[in-house]
Amino acid sequence: MGDKVAVVAHRKKSLGGGLPELRRVLADAGIIEPIWYEVPKSRKAPKRVRKALDAGAELIFVWGGDGMVQRTVDALAHAGAKDVPLAILPAGTANLLAANLGIPEDLAEAVEIGLHGRRRAVDLGRVNGEHFAVMAGAGFDGELIRDADRGLKDRLGRVAYAWTGVRHVRDGAVPMRVTVDGEEWYAGAASCVLLGNVGTITGGIRAFDDASPHDGRLEVGVATAEGALEWARTLGRMATGRSAGSPFVKMTAGRKIRVQLAEPLTYELDGGARGTAGKLKARAVPGAITLCLP
């Protein structure tokens, strides 16, 4: 089996005893010479994932945070590699997908799940041509993450999101039109729009109570909160798992979502900032990849 197991690792991320321990744990399981790639940045991962598939990998371990996982699932989905399961080794800051799926931040346990866990097809979202597993968003959310990405995340970890969030609560709302499955659902000013594939998002906030990566739909949320007081109330409700009851949050779900923004905004996928866009074209991609689950 050894020559058919691949590891694609972000070498700057750590978990347990690091990559040397991963090699030892795999060797103890009889995988002496896995297909092994290390990358210095998550955006280098897709090329290595494609090489692993070309080399005949039958199982791929991804080592890193949500950005690394997102780049990997995007590469697998684009390659149509539904039959090659992906095992997550959560070595990042937030590890949102792993947390949503119950994969622990324990190296030996995560490897065990990869080798012997359940194999299950999961949905992805796709926005502007790129797949995501956790969430995508624009507005307050994208600006927050863009700032957190500028080195703060490495120094402060999860606190970076809260820190930058406090700074962005004063940003104004932007007029937008949101169409869900062909019907106009929202038209007006909003400080952020979020698309969710799973329930818990940045900072461990439970944003979408009904989200499931197995229902063929994306959750859609629009926040109209402006200023520190309204955002404090909104985030307070989200933190206690009652986001749907907030007067500053509107929610629905659908298969195809179009967002037309009055001005280009930074958008993000799974906690990684992208460029600015004036529109988001999103859809659910049912059963896009196979993941190894507890």
Tab-separated table of N, CA and C in Angstrom, residues 17 49 56 81 87 92 157 164 174 204 211 245:
chain	number	residue	atom	x	y	z
A	17	GLY	N	4.559	15.972	16.792
A	17	GLY	CA	6.020	16.008	16.620
A	17	GLY	C	6.449	16.411	15.222
A	49	VAL	N	-0.815	18.039	-5.754
A	49	VAL	CA	-1.968	17.125	-5.701
A	49	VAL	C	-2.139	16.445	-7.063
A	56	GLY	N	-0.613	7.841	-9.256
A	56	GLY	CA	-1.470	6.723	-8.882
A	56	GLY	C	-1.869	6.675	-7.419
A	81	ALA	N	-11.513	13.753	-9.068
A	81	ALA	CA	-10.937	12.592	-8.373
A	81	ALA	C	-11.778	12.185	-7.165
A	87	ALA	N	-7.482	12.694	3.433
A	87	ALA	CA	-7.400	12.647	4.896
A	87	ALA	C	-6.760	13.945	5.380
A	92	GLY	N	-3.084	23.586	11.107
A	92	GLY	CA	-3.175	25.037	10.898
A	92	GLY	C	-3.586	25.796	12.142
A	157	GLY	N	-2.546	34.065	15.989
A	157	GLY	CA	-3.473	32.937	15.865
A	157	GLY	C	-4.904	33.412	15.743
A	164	THR	N	-8.851	42.120	14.129
A	164	THR	CA	-9.162	42.828	12.890
A	164	THR	C	-10.663	43.076	12.777
A	174	VAL	N	-22.631	48.003	2.061
A	174	VAL	CA	-22.558	48.181	0.610
A	174	VAL	C	-23.863	47.666	-0.013
A	204	GLY	N	-14.588	30.058	15.422
A	204	GLY	CA	-15.405	29.068	16.120
A	204	GLY	C	-16.861	29.481	16.264
A	211	ALA	N	-26.620	23.996	8.490
A	211	ALA	CA	-25.703	23.638	7.397
A	211	ALA	C	-25.261	22.177	7.506
A	245	GLY	N	-31.840	34.312	14.861
A	245	GLY	CA	-32.764	35.217	15.551
A	245	GLY	C	-32.332	36.664	15.560
